[in-house]
Structures are given as C-alpha cells and as structure tokens.
mmCIF file of C-alpha atoms in Angstrom:
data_model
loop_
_atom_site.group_PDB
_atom_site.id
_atom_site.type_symbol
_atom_site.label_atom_id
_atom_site.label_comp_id
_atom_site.label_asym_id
_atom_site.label_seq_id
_atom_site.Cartn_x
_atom_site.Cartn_y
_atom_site.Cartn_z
ATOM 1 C CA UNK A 1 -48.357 -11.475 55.733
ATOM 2 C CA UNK A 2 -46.050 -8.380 56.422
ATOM 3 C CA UNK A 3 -43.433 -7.732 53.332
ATOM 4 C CA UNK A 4 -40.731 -7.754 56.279
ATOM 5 C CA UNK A 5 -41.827 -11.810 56.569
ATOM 6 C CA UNK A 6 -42.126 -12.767 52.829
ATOM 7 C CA UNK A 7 -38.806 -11.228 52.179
ATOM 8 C CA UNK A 8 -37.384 -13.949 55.424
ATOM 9 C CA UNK A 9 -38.956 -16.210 53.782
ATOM 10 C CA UNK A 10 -37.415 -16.491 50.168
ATOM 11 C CA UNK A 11 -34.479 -15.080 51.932
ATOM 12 C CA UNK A 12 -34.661 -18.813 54.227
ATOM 13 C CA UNK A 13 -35.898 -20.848 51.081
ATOM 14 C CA UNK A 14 -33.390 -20.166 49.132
ATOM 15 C CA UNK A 15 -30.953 -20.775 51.459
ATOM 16 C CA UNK A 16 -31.953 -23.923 52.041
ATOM 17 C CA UNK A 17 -32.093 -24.957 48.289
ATOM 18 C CA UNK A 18 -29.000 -23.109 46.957
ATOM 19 C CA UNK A 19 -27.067 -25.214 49.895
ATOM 20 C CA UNK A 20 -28.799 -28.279 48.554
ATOM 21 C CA UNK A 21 -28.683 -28.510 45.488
ATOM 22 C CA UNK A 22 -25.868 -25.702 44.887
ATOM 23 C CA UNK A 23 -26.776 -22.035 43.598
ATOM 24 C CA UNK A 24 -26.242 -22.834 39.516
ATOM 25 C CA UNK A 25 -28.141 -26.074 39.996
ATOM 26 C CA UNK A 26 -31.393 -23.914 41.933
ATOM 27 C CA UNK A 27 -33.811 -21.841 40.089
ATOM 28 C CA UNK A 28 -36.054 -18.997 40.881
ATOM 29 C CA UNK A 29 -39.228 -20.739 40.204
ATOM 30 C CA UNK A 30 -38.561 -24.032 42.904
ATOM 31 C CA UNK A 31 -37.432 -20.938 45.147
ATOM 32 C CA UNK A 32 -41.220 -19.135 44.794
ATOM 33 C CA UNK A 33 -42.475 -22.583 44.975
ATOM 34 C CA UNK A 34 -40.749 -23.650 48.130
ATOM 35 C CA UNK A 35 -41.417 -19.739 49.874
ATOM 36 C CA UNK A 36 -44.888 -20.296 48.295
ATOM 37 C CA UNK A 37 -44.639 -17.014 46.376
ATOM 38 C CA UNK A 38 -45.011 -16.720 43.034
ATOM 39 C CA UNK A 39 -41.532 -15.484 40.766
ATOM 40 C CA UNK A 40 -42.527 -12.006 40.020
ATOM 41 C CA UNK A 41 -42.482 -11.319 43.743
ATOM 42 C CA UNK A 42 -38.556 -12.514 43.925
ATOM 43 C CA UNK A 43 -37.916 -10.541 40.987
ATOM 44 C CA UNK A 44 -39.264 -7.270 42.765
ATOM 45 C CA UNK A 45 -38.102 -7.424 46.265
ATOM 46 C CA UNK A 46 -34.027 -8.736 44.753
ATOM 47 C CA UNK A 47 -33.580 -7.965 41.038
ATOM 48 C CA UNK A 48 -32.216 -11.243 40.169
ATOM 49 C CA UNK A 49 -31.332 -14.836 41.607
ATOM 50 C CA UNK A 50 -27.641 -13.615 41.973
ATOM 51 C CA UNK A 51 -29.171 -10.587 43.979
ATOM 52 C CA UNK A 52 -30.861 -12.716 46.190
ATOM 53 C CA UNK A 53 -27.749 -14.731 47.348
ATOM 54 C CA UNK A 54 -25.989 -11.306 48.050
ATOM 55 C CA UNK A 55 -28.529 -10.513 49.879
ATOM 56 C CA UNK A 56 -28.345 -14.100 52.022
ATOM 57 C CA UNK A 57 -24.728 -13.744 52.376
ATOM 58 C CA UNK A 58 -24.768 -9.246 53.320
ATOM 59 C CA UNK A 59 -27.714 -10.294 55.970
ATOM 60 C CA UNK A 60 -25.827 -13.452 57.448
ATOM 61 C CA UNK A 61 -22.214 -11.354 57.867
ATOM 62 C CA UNK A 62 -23.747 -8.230 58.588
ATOM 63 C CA UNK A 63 -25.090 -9.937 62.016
ATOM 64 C CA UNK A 64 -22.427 -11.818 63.087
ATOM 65 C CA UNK A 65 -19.983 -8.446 62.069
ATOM 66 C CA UNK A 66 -22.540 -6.414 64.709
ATOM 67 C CA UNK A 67 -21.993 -9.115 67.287
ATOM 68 C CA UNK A 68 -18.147 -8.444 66.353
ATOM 69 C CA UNK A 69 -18.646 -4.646 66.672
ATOM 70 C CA UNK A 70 -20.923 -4.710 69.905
ATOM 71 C CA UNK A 71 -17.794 -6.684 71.867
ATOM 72 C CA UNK A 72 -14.815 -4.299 70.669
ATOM 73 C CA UNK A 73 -16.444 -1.253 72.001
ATOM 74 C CA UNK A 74 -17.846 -3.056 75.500
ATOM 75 C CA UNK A 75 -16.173 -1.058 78.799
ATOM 76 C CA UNK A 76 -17.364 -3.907 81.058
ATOM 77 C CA UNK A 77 -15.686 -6.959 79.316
ATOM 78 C CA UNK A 78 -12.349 -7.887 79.871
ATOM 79 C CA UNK A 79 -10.043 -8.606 76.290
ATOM 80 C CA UNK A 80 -10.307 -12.552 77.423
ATOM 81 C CA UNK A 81 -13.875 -12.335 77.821
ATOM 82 C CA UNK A 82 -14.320 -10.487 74.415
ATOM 83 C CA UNK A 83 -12.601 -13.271 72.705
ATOM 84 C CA UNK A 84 -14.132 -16.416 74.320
ATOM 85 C CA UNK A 85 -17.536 -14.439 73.303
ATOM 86 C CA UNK A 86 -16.739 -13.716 70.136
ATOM 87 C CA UNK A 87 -15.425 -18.147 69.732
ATOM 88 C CA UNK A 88 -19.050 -18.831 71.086
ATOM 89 C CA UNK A 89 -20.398 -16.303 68.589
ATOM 90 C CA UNK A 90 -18.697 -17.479 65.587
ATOM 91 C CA UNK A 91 -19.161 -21.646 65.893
ATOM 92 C CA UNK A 92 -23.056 -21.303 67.226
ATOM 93 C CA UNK A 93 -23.741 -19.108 63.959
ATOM 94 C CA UNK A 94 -21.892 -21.747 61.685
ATOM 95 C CA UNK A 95 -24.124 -24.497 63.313
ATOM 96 C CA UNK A 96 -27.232 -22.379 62.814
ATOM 97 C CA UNK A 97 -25.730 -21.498 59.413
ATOM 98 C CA UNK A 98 -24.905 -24.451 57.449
ATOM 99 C CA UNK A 99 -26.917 -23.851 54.693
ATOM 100 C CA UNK A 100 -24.867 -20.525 53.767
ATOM 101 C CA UNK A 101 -21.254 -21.939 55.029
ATOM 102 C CA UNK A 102 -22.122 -24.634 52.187
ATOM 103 C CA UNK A 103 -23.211 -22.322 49.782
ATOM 104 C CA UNK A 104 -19.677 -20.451 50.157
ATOM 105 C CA UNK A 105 -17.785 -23.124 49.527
ATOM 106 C CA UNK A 106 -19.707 -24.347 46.735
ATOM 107 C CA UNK A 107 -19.687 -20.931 44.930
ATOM 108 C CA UNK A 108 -16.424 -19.488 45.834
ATOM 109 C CA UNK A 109 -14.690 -23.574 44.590
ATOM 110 C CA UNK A 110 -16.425 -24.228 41.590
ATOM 111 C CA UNK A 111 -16.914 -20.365 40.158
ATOM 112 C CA UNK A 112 -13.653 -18.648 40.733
ATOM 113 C CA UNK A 113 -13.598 -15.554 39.546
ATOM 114 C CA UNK A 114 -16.946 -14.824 38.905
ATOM 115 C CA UNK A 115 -19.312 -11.972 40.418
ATOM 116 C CA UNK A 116 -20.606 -13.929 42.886
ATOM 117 C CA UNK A 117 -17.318 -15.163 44.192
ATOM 118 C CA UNK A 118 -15.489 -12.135 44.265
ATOM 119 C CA UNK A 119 -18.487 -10.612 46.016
ATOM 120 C CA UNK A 120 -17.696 -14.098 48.747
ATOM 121 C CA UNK A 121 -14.476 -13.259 48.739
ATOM 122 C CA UNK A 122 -14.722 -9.480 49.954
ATOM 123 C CA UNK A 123 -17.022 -10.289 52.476
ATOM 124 C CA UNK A 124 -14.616 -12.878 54.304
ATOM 125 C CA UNK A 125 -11.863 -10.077 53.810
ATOM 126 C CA UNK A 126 -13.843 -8.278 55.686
ATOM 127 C CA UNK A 127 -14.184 -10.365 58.798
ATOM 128 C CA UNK A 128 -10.997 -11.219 58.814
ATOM 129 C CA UNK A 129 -10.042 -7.538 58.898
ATOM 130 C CA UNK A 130 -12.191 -6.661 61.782
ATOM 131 C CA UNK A 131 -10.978 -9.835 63.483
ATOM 132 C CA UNK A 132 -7.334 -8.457 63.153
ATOM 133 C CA UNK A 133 -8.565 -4.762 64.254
ATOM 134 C CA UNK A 134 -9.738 -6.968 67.889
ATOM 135 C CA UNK A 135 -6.315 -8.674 68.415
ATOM 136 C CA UNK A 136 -4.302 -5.851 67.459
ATOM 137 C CA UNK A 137 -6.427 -3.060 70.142
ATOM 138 C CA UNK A 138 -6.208 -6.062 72.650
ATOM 139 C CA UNK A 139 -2.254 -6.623 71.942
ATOM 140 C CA UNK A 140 -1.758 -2.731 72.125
ATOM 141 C CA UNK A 141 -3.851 -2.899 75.429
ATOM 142 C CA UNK A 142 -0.674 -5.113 76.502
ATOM 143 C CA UNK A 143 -3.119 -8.668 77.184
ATOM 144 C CA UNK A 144 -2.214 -10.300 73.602
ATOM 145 C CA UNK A 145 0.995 -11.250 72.867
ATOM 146 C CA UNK A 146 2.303 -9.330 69.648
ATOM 147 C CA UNK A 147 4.337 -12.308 67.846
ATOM 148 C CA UNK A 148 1.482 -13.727 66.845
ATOM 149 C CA UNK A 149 0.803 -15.017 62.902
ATOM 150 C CA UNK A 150 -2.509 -13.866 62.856
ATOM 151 C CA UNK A 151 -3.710 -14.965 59.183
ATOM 152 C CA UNK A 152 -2.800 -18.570 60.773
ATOM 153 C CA UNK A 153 -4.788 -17.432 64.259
ATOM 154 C CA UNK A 154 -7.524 -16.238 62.116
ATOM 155 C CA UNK A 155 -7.676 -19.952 59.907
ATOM 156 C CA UNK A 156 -8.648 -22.232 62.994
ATOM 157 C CA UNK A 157 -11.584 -20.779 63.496
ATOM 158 C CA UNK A 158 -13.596 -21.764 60.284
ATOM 159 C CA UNK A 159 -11.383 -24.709 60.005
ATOM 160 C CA UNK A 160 -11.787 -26.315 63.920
ATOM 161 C CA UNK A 161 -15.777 -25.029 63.491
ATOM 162 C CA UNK A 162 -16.387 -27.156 60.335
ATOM 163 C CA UNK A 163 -14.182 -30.064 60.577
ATOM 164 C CA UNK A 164 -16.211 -30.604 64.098
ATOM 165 C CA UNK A 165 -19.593 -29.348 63.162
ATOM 166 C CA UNK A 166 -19.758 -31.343 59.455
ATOM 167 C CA UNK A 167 -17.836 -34.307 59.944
ATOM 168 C CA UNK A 168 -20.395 -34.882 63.410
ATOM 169 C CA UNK A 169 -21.010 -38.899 62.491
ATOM 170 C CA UNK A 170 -16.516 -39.117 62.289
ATOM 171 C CA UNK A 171 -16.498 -37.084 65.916
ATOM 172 C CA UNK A 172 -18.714 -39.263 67.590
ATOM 173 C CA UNK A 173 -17.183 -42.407 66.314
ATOM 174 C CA UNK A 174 -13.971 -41.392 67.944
ATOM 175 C CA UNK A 175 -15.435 -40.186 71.145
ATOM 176 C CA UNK A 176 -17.553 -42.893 71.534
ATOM 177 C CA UNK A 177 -14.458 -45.182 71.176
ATOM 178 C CA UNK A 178 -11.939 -42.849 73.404
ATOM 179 C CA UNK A 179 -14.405 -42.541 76.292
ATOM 180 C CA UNK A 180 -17.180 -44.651 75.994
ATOM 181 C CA UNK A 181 -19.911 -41.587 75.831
ATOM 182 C CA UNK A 182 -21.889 -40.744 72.956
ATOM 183 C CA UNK A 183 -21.875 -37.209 72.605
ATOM 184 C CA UNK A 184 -25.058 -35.381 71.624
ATOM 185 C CA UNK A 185 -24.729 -32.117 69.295
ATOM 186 C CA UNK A 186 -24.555 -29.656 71.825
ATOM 187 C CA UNK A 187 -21.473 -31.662 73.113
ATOM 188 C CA UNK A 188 -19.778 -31.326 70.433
ATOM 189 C CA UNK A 189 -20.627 -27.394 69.781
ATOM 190 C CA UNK A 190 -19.356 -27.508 73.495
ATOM 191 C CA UNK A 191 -16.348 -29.137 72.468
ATOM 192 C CA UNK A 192 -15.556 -27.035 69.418
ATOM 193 C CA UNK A 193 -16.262 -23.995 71.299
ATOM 194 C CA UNK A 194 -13.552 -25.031 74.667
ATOM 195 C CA UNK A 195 -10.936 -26.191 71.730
ATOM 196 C CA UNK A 196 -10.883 -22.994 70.064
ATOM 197 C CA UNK A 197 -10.604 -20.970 73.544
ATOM 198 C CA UNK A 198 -7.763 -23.179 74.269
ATOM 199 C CA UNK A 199 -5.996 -22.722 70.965
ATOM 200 C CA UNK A 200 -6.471 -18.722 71.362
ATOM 201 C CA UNK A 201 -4.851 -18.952 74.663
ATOM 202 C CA UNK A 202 -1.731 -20.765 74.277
ATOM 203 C CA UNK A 203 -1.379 -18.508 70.847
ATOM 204 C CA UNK A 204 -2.294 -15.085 72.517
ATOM 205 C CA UNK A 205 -1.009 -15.381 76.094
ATOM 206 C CA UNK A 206 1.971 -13.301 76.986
ATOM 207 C CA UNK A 207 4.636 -15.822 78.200
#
C-alpha cells in the first residue's frame, strides 16, 4: 500500500472515531486498530493525536478554501453564478463532512481555549475572511448590494446547512406532513442548497 493511502486512511479513521466518540474520549491505539496500522506508524507520519486532527481539519478547509479560490479568479462566471457555486460547494462538503463538522463543535464547545480550539477557531476566521474578500470584489463590481451585514450573511450558511442536514428525521416529518411527499436525502441537500440561494439573493440584490 502506497504511504499517500495509509496516511488517507488514519487520516479517514480517525475522523470517523474522533466524531464518534469525541477527540478526548478517542485514542491512538483504537485509531491504528480501526486504519489497521499499528501506533508507531501514526506517531511517524503526525507527531501526536492532536497533530493528527490538525491535520484532518488543514486537509478538509484547505479543499473547500481551493474550491473558494478557483471561483473568485474565474473570467467566464458571472458574480451570481460564483455564489450559487460556491452555496452548492459549501452544503455538499458539510454532508460529505459530518464527521469533522461534529468534531468542531465538540472541540471548539467543550475545550475553549485550548490548542486545539484556537487552532478551530483560526481556521473558520479564515473562511469567513475569504468569504468577505468574494462579496466585497462582487459589491465593488457593482452586482452586490453594499448595505449588507455580512458577519450575519456569512452565519446562514453553516447554520441553514446543519439545522437541515442533522436534524434530517425533524425535516422530513414536516415535509411529509406539509405536502404529503417523503423526501429522500438528496431532496433535502436540494432544498438546503435553493434556500440558501434564495436567502443570498434577497440579501445581496441591488434594489
């Protein structure tokens, strides 16, 4: 097996169990265990547990930040397109992400202060800072409106994405009773994705 797979691996493993059963609560030996490793390799390829969650957390931002990146400097997309991509982007990777959106709000709650949290912390600064770098070039492009609260813009995103995506038993309760249709997941990332779009709209559109 290529060192490029066994570091995906623990790097998936430990995702899994740190969301599970919470990062303090997880040790290195049921990681090796579950990536069927054995502890000294952990220990080589990330220093430390603590390293290893970094890691999980620079790799998962890091992506979605390209993604980010990739649509701010595209000539062929208009400033509406960029931002209904850049929705889509953001609540498919917190579906495909649970593990790590858990693990945030685990660490970031119930440590405070610590390392790890701060390290949490920094990295959602620095989303948010790139997402206000996109609205600002679009508003100075004249398509955004400029009276815009943008730490509040910036909030429904996580919060629309994860009251939709982990409460999915409440959602279809209420759909099922509002229309008659049980929706499947998809419908509801669907859902999530259109609601968000909308929101951005009525917030962003120059009246």
């Amino acid at each position: 097996m290529e060192t490029k797979d066994k570091k995906l691996i623990i790097v998936e493993k430990a995702e899994e169990l740190f969301a599970s059963q919470g990062f303090s609560g997880t040790s290195v030996r049921e990681i090796a265990k579950a990536a069927d490793v054995n502890v000294a390799m952990i220990s080589y390829y990330f220093g430390s547990k603590e390293q290893l969650l970094m890691e999980i957390l620079r790799y998962r931002s890091d992506y979605l930040q390209t993604k980010v990146d990739d649509l701010l400097n595209s000539a062929t997309l208009s400033w509406w397109d960029k931002m209904d991509i850049h929705i889509d982007y953001y609540v498919e990777k917190m579906r495909d992400n649970q593990h790590l959106h858990r693990i945030i709000v685990r660490e970031v709650d119930m440590n405070s202060g610590s390392e790890m949290s701060e390290f949490i912390l920094q990295r959602k600064k620095a989303h948010f800072d790139r997402f206000c770098d996109f609205i600002k070039q679009g508003q100075e492009a004249g398509v955004f409106a400029t009276d815009v609260d943008l730490l509040g813009l910036y909030t429904l995103l996580p919060g629309v994405s994860k009251h939709i995506l982990f409460n999915q038993d409440f959602m279809r309760v209420i759909i099922e009773e509002r229309t008659g249709n049980t929706p499947t997941k998809d419908d509801m990332l669907d859902f999530a994705k259109e609601f968000l779009k909308k929101l951005f709209r009525k917030n962003l559109e120059i009246i």
